[in-house]
Amino acid sequence: QVQLVESGGGLVQPGGSLRLSCAASGNFFRIYNMGWYRQAPGQQRELVASISSGGETQYANSVKDRFTISRDNGKNTVYLQMNSLKPEDTAVYYCKQDRVTGIYWGKGTLVTVSS
C-alpha cells in the first residue's frame, strides 16, 4: 500500500551536488512529516533532515548549510538538495514517512562521493 521510491543517487566528486527525490503514494501526503536518513558502511542509520507537514525543517549538524530539504505536496514528493558534498556523505539515503499507521521507509538510493 505504502510506496516510497527514492531516486537521484549516484557517483559525484567532492564539492559536487546531487538532488535526491522521494516519490510517495497516497492521498494524504500533505499531512505527513517526511525525512531523509542515511546509513554509511559500518555505521548506524542517522537523521539527515526532516520536514513537517507545515514546512518546518531540521538538519543534522553535519549537513547544515550544505543540504536543503523541501517538499512539493502537489507532486507527493520530498527532495534533498545536497551541495558541497564530502566523501563522508557517502551512504545509502532513505526516505521516511510518518503516517498515523506507523513509520514507512523507502528502499534507499546510494550516494557515493569520490574522486
mmCIF file with all atom_site columns, N, CA, C and O in Angstrom, residues 5-36:
data_model
loop_
_atom_site.group_PDB
_atom_site.id
_atom_site.type_symbol
_atom_site.label_atom_id
_atom_site.label_alt_id
_atom_site.label_comp_id
_atom_site.label_asym_id
_atom_site.label_entity_id
_atom_site.label_seq_id
_atom_site.pdbx_PDB_ins_code
_atom_site.Cartn_x
_atom_site.Cartn_y
_atom_site.Cartn_z
_atom_site.occupancy
_atom_site.B_iso_or_equiv
_atom_site.pdbx_formal_charge
_atom_site.auth_seq_id
_atom_site.auth_comp_id
_atom_site.auth_asym_id
_atom_site.auth_atom_id
_atom_site.pdbx_PDB_model_num
ATOM 1   N N  . VAL A 1 5  ? 9.666  5.824  -3.083 1.00 0.00 ? 5  VAL A N  1
ATOM 2   C CA . VAL A 1 5  ? 10.662 5.491  -4.089 1.00 0.00 ? 5  VAL A CA 1
ATOM 3   C C  . VAL A 1 5  ? 11.659 6.620  -4.205 1.00 0.00 ? 5  VAL A C  1
ATOM 4   O O  . VAL A 1 5  ? 11.317 7.710  -4.672 1.00 0.00 ? 5  VAL A O  1
ATOM 5   N N  . GLU A 1 6  ? 12.894 6.344  -3.781 1.00 0.00 ? 6  GLU A N  1
ATOM 6   C CA . GLU A 1 6  ? 13.958 7.328  -3.870 1.00 0.00 ? 6  GLU A CA 1
ATOM 7   C C  . GLU A 1 6  ? 14.634 7.261  -5.234 1.00 0.00 ? 6  GLU A C  1
ATOM 8   O O  . GLU A 1 6  ? 14.718 6.197  -5.849 1.00 0.00 ? 6  GLU A O  1
ATOM 9   N N  . SER A 1 7  ? 15.149 8.389  -5.663 1.00 0.00 ? 7  SER A N  1
ATOM 10  C CA . SER A 1 7  ? 15.914 8.455  -6.893 1.00 0.00 ? 7  SER A CA 1
ATOM 11  C C  . SER A 1 7  ? 16.894 9.616  -6.807 1.00 0.00 ? 7  SER A C  1
ATOM 12  O O  . SER A 1 7  ? 16.775 10.480 -5.944 1.00 0.00 ? 7  SER A O  1
ATOM 13  N N  . GLY A 1 8  ? 17.858 9.628  -7.707 1.00 0.00 ? 8  GLY A N  1
ATOM 14  C CA . GLY A 1 8  ? 18.799 10.727 -7.799 1.00 0.00 ? 8  GLY A CA 1
ATOM 15  C C  . GLY A 1 8  ? 20.180 10.442 -7.274 1.00 0.00 ? 8  GLY A C  1
ATOM 16  O O  . GLY A 1 8  ? 21.075 11.287 -7.419 1.00 0.00 ? 8  GLY A O  1
ATOM 17  N N  . GLY A 1 9  ? 20.375 9.288  -6.671 1.00 0.00 ? 9  GLY A N  1
ATOM 18  C CA . GLY A 1 9  ? 21.691 8.947  -6.178 1.00 0.00 ? 9  GLY A CA 1
ATOM 19  C C  . GLY A 1 9  ? 22.647 8.625  -7.307 1.00 0.00 ? 9  GLY A C  1
ATOM 20  O O  . GLY A 1 9  ? 22.257 8.469  -8.460 1.00 0.00 ? 9  GLY A O  1
ATOM 21  N N  . GLY A 1 10 ? 23.918 8.543  -6.956 1.00 0.00 ? 10 GLY A N  1
ATOM 22  C CA . GLY A 1 10 ? 24.932 8.236  -7.937 1.00 0.00 ? 10 GLY A CA 1
ATOM 23  C C  . GLY A 1 10 ? 26.304 8.607  -7.450 1.00 0.00 ? 10 GLY A C  1
ATOM 24  O O  . GLY A 1 10 ? 26.513 8.864  -6.263 1.00 0.00 ? 10 GLY A O  1
ATOM 25  N N  . LEU A 1 11 ? 27.241 8.637  -8.377 1.00 0.00 ? 11 LEU A N  1
ATOM 26  C CA . LEU A 1 11 ? 28.628 8.981  -8.087 1.00 0.00 ? 11 LEU A CA 1
ATOM 27  C C  . LEU A 1 11 ? 28.874 10.449 -8.396 1.00 0.00 ? 11 LEU A C  1
ATOM 28  O O  . LEU A 1 11 ? 28.535 10.929 -9.487 1.00 0.00 ? 11 LEU A O  1
ATOM 29  N N  . VAL A 1 12 ? 29.461 11.149 -7.443 1.00 0.00 ? 12 VAL A N  1
ATOM 30  C CA . VAL A 1 12 ? 29.751 12.564 -7.612 1.00 0.00 ? 12 VAL A CA 1
ATOM 31  C C  . VAL A 1 12 ? 31.102 12.873 -6.981 1.00 0.00 ? 12 VAL A C  1
ATOM 32  O O  . VAL A 1 12 ? 31.503 12.232 -6.008 1.00 0.00 ? 12 VAL A O  1
ATOM 33  N N  . GLN A 1 13 ? 31.810 13.842 -7.539 1.00 0.00 ? 13 GLN A N  1
ATOM 34  C CA . GLN A 1 13 ? 33.095 14.240 -6.992 1.00 0.00 ? 13 GLN A CA 1
ATOM 35  C C  . GLN A 1 13 ? 32.926 15.118 -5.763 1.00 0.00 ? 13 GLN A C  1
ATOM 36  O O  . GLN A 1 13 ? 31.903 15.791 -5.609 1.00 0.00 ? 13 GLN A O  1
ATOM 37  N N  . PRO A 1 14 ? 33.911 15.114 -4.870 1.00 0.00 ? 14 PRO A N  1
ATOM 38  C CA . PRO A 1 14 ? 33.847 16.034 -3.737 1.00 0.00 ? 14 PRO A CA 1
ATOM 39  C C  . PRO A 1 14 ? 33.642 17.469 -4.199 1.00 0.00 ? 14 PRO A C  1
ATOM 40  O O  . PRO A 1 14 ? 34.254 17.918 -5.171 1.00 0.00 ? 14 PRO A O  1
ATOM 41  N N  . GLY A 1 15 ? 32.776 18.168 -3.491 1.00 0.00 ? 15 GLY A N  1
ATOM 42  C CA . GLY A 1 15 ? 32.422 19.521 -3.866 1.00 0.00 ? 15 GLY A CA 1
ATOM 43  C C  . GLY A 1 15 ? 31.252 19.617 -4.812 1.00 0.00 ? 15 GLY A C  1
ATOM 44  O O  . GLY A 1 15 ? 30.737 20.719 -5.038 1.00 0.00 ? 15 GLY A O  1
ATOM 45  N N  . GLY A 1 16 ? 30.821 18.490 -5.346 1.00 0.00 ? 16 GLY A N  1
ATOM 46  C CA . GLY A 1 16 ? 29.714 18.476 -6.275 1.00 0.00 ? 16 GLY A CA 1
ATOM 47  C C  . GLY A 1 16 ? 28.365 18.483 -5.593 1.00 0.00 ? 16 GLY A C  1
ATOM 48  O O  . GLY A 1 16 ? 28.264 18.562 -4.367 1.00 0.00 ? 16 GLY A O  1
ATOM 49  N N  . SER A 1 17 ? 27.325 18.365 -6.407 1.00 0.00 ? 17 SER A N  1
ATOM 50  C CA . SER A 1 17 ? 25.954 18.429 -5.917 1.00 0.00 ? 17 SER A CA 1
ATOM 51  C C  . SER A 1 17 ? 25.116 17.299 -6.483 1.00 0.00 ? 17 SER A C  1
ATOM 52  O O  . SER A 1 17 ? 25.373 16.798 -7.587 1.00 0.00 ? 17 SER A O  1
ATOM 53  N N  . LEU A 1 18 ? 24.113 16.908 -5.723 1.00 0.00 ? 18 LEU A N  1
ATOM 54  C CA . LEU A 1 18 ? 23.105 15.960 -6.153 1.00 0.00 ? 18 LEU A CA 1
ATOM 55  C C  . LEU A 1 18 ? 21.772 16.382 -5.572 1.00 0.00 ? 18 LEU A C  1
ATOM 56  O O  . LEU A 1 18 ? 21.720 17.003 -4.507 1.00 0.00 ? 18 LEU A O  1
ATOM 57  N N  . ARG A 1 19 ? 20.711 16.018 -6.265 1.00 0.00 ? 19 ARG A N  1
ATOM 58  C CA . ARG A 1 19 ? 19.367 16.258 -5.768 1.00 0.00 ? 19 ARG A CA 1
ATOM 59  C C  . ARG A 1 19 ? 18.621 14.941 -5.709 1.00 0.00 ? 19 ARG A C  1
ATOM 60  O O  . ARG A 1 19 ? 18.381 14.312 -6.740 1.00 0.00 ? 19 ARG A O  1
ATOM 61  N N  . LEU A 1 20 ? 18.272 14.526 -4.510 1.00 0.00 ? 20 LEU A N  1
ATOM 62  C CA . LEU A 1 20 ? 17.514 13.309 -4.312 1.00 0.00 ? 20 LEU A CA 1
ATOM 63  C C  . LEU A 1 20 ? 16.025 13.611 -4.302 1.00 0.00 ? 20 LEU A C  1
ATOM 64  O O  . LEU A 1 20 ? 15.601 14.670 -3.838 1.00 0.00 ? 20 LEU A O  1
ATOM 65  N N  . SER A 1 21 ? 15.256 12.662 -4.800 1.00 0.00 ? 21 SER A N  1
ATOM 66  C CA . SER A 1 21 ? 13.806 12.774 -4.796 1.00 0.00 ? 21 SER A CA 1
ATOM 67  C C  . SER A 1 21 ? 13.206 11.548 -4.147 1.00 0.00 ? 21 SER A C  1
ATOM 68  O O  . SER A 1 21 ? 13.742 10.447 -4.261 1.00 0.00 ? 21 SER A O  1
ATOM 69  N N  . CYS A 1 22 ? 12.093 11.735 -3.486 1.00 0.00 ? 22 CYS A N  1
ATOM 70  C CA . CYS A 1 22 ? 11.323 10.639 -2.903 1.00 0.00 ? 22 CYS A CA 1
ATOM 71  C C  . CYS A 1 22 ? 9.878  10.823 -3.306 1.00 0.00 ? 22 CYS A C  1
ATOM 72  O O  . CYS A 1 22 ? 9.223  11.782 -2.869 1.00 0.00 ? 22 CYS A O  1
ATOM 73  N N  . ALA A 1 23 ? 9.397  9.918  -4.136 1.00 0.00 ? 23 ALA A N  1
ATOM 74  C CA . ALA A 1 23 ? 8.015  9.951  -4.591 1.00 0.00 ? 23 ALA A CA 1
ATOM 75  C C  . ALA A 1 23 ? 7.180  9.037  -3.714 1.00 0.00 ? 23 ALA A C  1
ATOM 76  O O  . ALA A 1 23 ? 7.499  7.853  -3.564 1.00 0.00 ? 23 ALA A O  1
ATOM 77  N N  . ALA A 1 24 ? 6.120  9.573  -3.143 1.00 0.00 ? 24 ALA A N  1
ATOM 78  C CA . ALA A 1 24 ? 5.297  8.849  -2.186 1.00 0.00 ? 24 ALA A CA 1
ATOM 79  C C  . ALA A 1 24 ? 3.916  8.571  -2.748 1.00 0.00 ? 24 ALA A C  1
ATOM 80  O O  . ALA A 1 24 ? 3.373  9.347  -3.536 1.00 0.00 ? 24 ALA A O  1
ATOM 81  N N  . SER A 1 25 ? 3.346  7.466  -2.312 1.00 0.00 ? 25 SER A N  1
ATOM 82  C CA . SER A 1 25 ? 1.991  7.110  -2.690 1.00 0.00 ? 25 SER A CA 1
ATOM 83  C C  . SER A 1 25 ? 0.995  7.721  -1.716 1.00 0.00 ? 25 SER A C  1
ATOM 84  O O  . SER A 1 25 ? 1.367  8.224  -0.646 1.00 0.00 ? 25 SER A O  1
ATOM 85  N N  . GLY A 1 26 ? -0.280 7.682  -2.076 1.00 0.00 ? 26 GLY A N  1
ATOM 86  C CA . GLY A 1 26 ? -1.329 8.061  -1.153 1.00 0.00 ? 26 GLY A CA 1
ATOM 87  C C  . GLY A 1 26 ? -1.974 9.398  -1.452 1.00 0.00 ? 26 GLY A C  1
ATOM 88  O O  . GLY A 1 26 ? -1.469 10.212 -2.230 1.00 0.00 ? 26 GLY A O  1
ATOM 89  N N  . ASN A 1 27 ? -3.084 9.622  -0.770 1.00 0.00 ? 27 ASN A N  1
ATOM 90  C CA . ASN A 1 27 ? -3.881 10.828 -0.956 1.00 0.00 ? 27 ASN A CA 1
ATOM 91  C C  . ASN A 1 27 ? -3.686 11.870 0.135  1.00 0.00 ? 27 ASN A C  1
ATOM 92  O O  . ASN A 1 27 ? -4.281 12.947 0.057  1.00 0.00 ? 27 ASN A O  1
ATOM 93  N N  . PHE A 1 28 ? -2.872 11.565 1.137  1.00 0.00 ? 28 PHE A N  1
ATOM 94  C CA . PHE A 1 28 ? -2.727 12.456 2.278  1.00 0.00 ? 28 PHE A CA 1
ATOM 95  C C  . PHE A 1 28 ? -1.284 12.857 2.523  1.00 0.00 ? 28 PHE A C  1
ATOM 96  O O  . PHE A 1 28 ? -0.893 13.142 3.655  1.00 0.00 ? 28 PHE A O  1
ATOM 97  N N  . PHE A 1 29 ? -0.508 12.896 1.459  1.00 0.00 ? 29 PHE A N  1
ATOM 98  C CA . PHE A 1 29 ? 0.906  13.227 1.578  1.00 0.00 ? 29 PHE A CA 1
ATOM 99  C C  . PHE A 1 29 ? 1.124  14.533 2.339  1.00 0.00 ? 29 PHE A C  1
ATOM 100 O O  . PHE A 1 29 ? 2.048  14.658 3.138  1.00 0.00 ? 29 PHE A O  1
ATOM 101 N N  . ARG A 1 30 ? 0.276  15.499 2.103  1.00 0.00 ? 30 ARG A N  1
ATOM 102 C CA . ARG A 1 30 ? 0.459  16.831 2.658  1.00 0.00 ? 30 ARG A CA 1
ATOM 103 C C  . ARG A 1 30 ? 0.437  16.874 4.179  1.00 0.00 ? 30 ARG A C  1
ATOM 104 O O  . ARG A 1 30 ? 0.963  17.818 4.780  1.00 0.00 ? 30 ARG A O  1
ATOM 105 N N  . ILE A 1 31 ? -0.165 15.879 4.832  1.00 0.00 ? 31 ILE A N  1
ATOM 106 C CA . ILE A 1 31 ? -0.275 15.900 6.284  1.00 0.00 ? 31 ILE A CA 1
ATOM 107 C C  . ILE A 1 31 ? 0.830  15.107 6.976  1.00 0.00 ? 31 ILE A C  1
ATOM 108 O O  . ILE A 1 31 ? 0.910  15.113 8.209  1.00 0.00 ? 31 ILE A O  1
ATOM 109 N N  . TYR A 1 32 ? 1.677  14.442 6.216  1.00 0.00 ? 32 TYR A N  1
ATOM 110 C CA . TYR A 1 32 ? 2.693  13.590 6.812  1.00 0.00 ? 32 TYR A CA 1
ATOM 111 C C  . TYR A 1 32 ? 4.025  14.310 6.951  1.00 0.00 ? 32 TYR A C  1
ATOM 112 O O  . TYR A 1 32 ? 4.481  14.990 6.039  1.00 0.00 ? 32 TYR A O  1
ATOM 113 N N  . ASN A 1 33 ? 4.655  14.113 8.103  1.00 0.00 ? 33 ASN A N  1
ATOM 114 C CA . ASN A 1 33 ? 6.037  14.535 8.259  1.00 0.00 ? 33 ASN A CA 1
ATOM 115 C C  . ASN A 1 33 ? 6.935  13.608 7.440  1.00 0.00 ? 33 ASN A C  1
ATOM 116 O O  . ASN A 1 33 ? 6.726  12.396 7.393  1.00 0.00 ? 33 ASN A O  1
ATOM 117 N N  . MET A 1 34 ? 7.942  14.193 6.825  1.00 0.00 ? 34 MET A N  1
ATOM 118 C CA . MET A 1 34 ? 8.852  13.443 5.966  1.00 0.00 ? 34 MET A CA 1
ATOM 119 C C  . MET A 1 34 ? 10.289 13.660 6.418  1.00 0.00 ? 34 MET A C  1
ATOM 120 O O  . MET A 1 34 ? 10.611 14.665 7.053  1.00 0.00 ? 34 MET A O  1
ATOM 121 N N  . GLY A 1 35 ? 11.143 12.726 6.058  1.00 0.00 ? 35 GLY A N  1
ATOM 122 C CA . GLY A 1 35 ? 12.539 12.876 6.421  1.00 0.00 ? 35 GLY A CA 1
ATOM 123 C C  . GLY A 1 35 ? 13.467 12.106 5.514  1.00 0.00 ? 35 GLY A C  1
ATOM 124 O O  . GLY A 1 35 ? 13.046 11.209 4.777  1.00 0.00 ? 35 GLY A O  1
ATOM 125 N N  . TRP A 1 36 ? 14.713 12.509 5.566  1.00 0.00 ? 36 TRP A N  1
ATOM 126 C CA . TRP A 1 36 ? 15.795 11.785 4.909  1.00 0.00 ? 36 TRP A CA 1
ATOM 127 C C  . TRP A 1 36 ? 16.770 11.286 5.973  1.00 0.00 ? 36 TRP A C  1
ATOM 128 O O  . TRP A 1 36 ? 17.188 12.055 6.849  1.00 0.00 ? 36 TRP A O  1
#
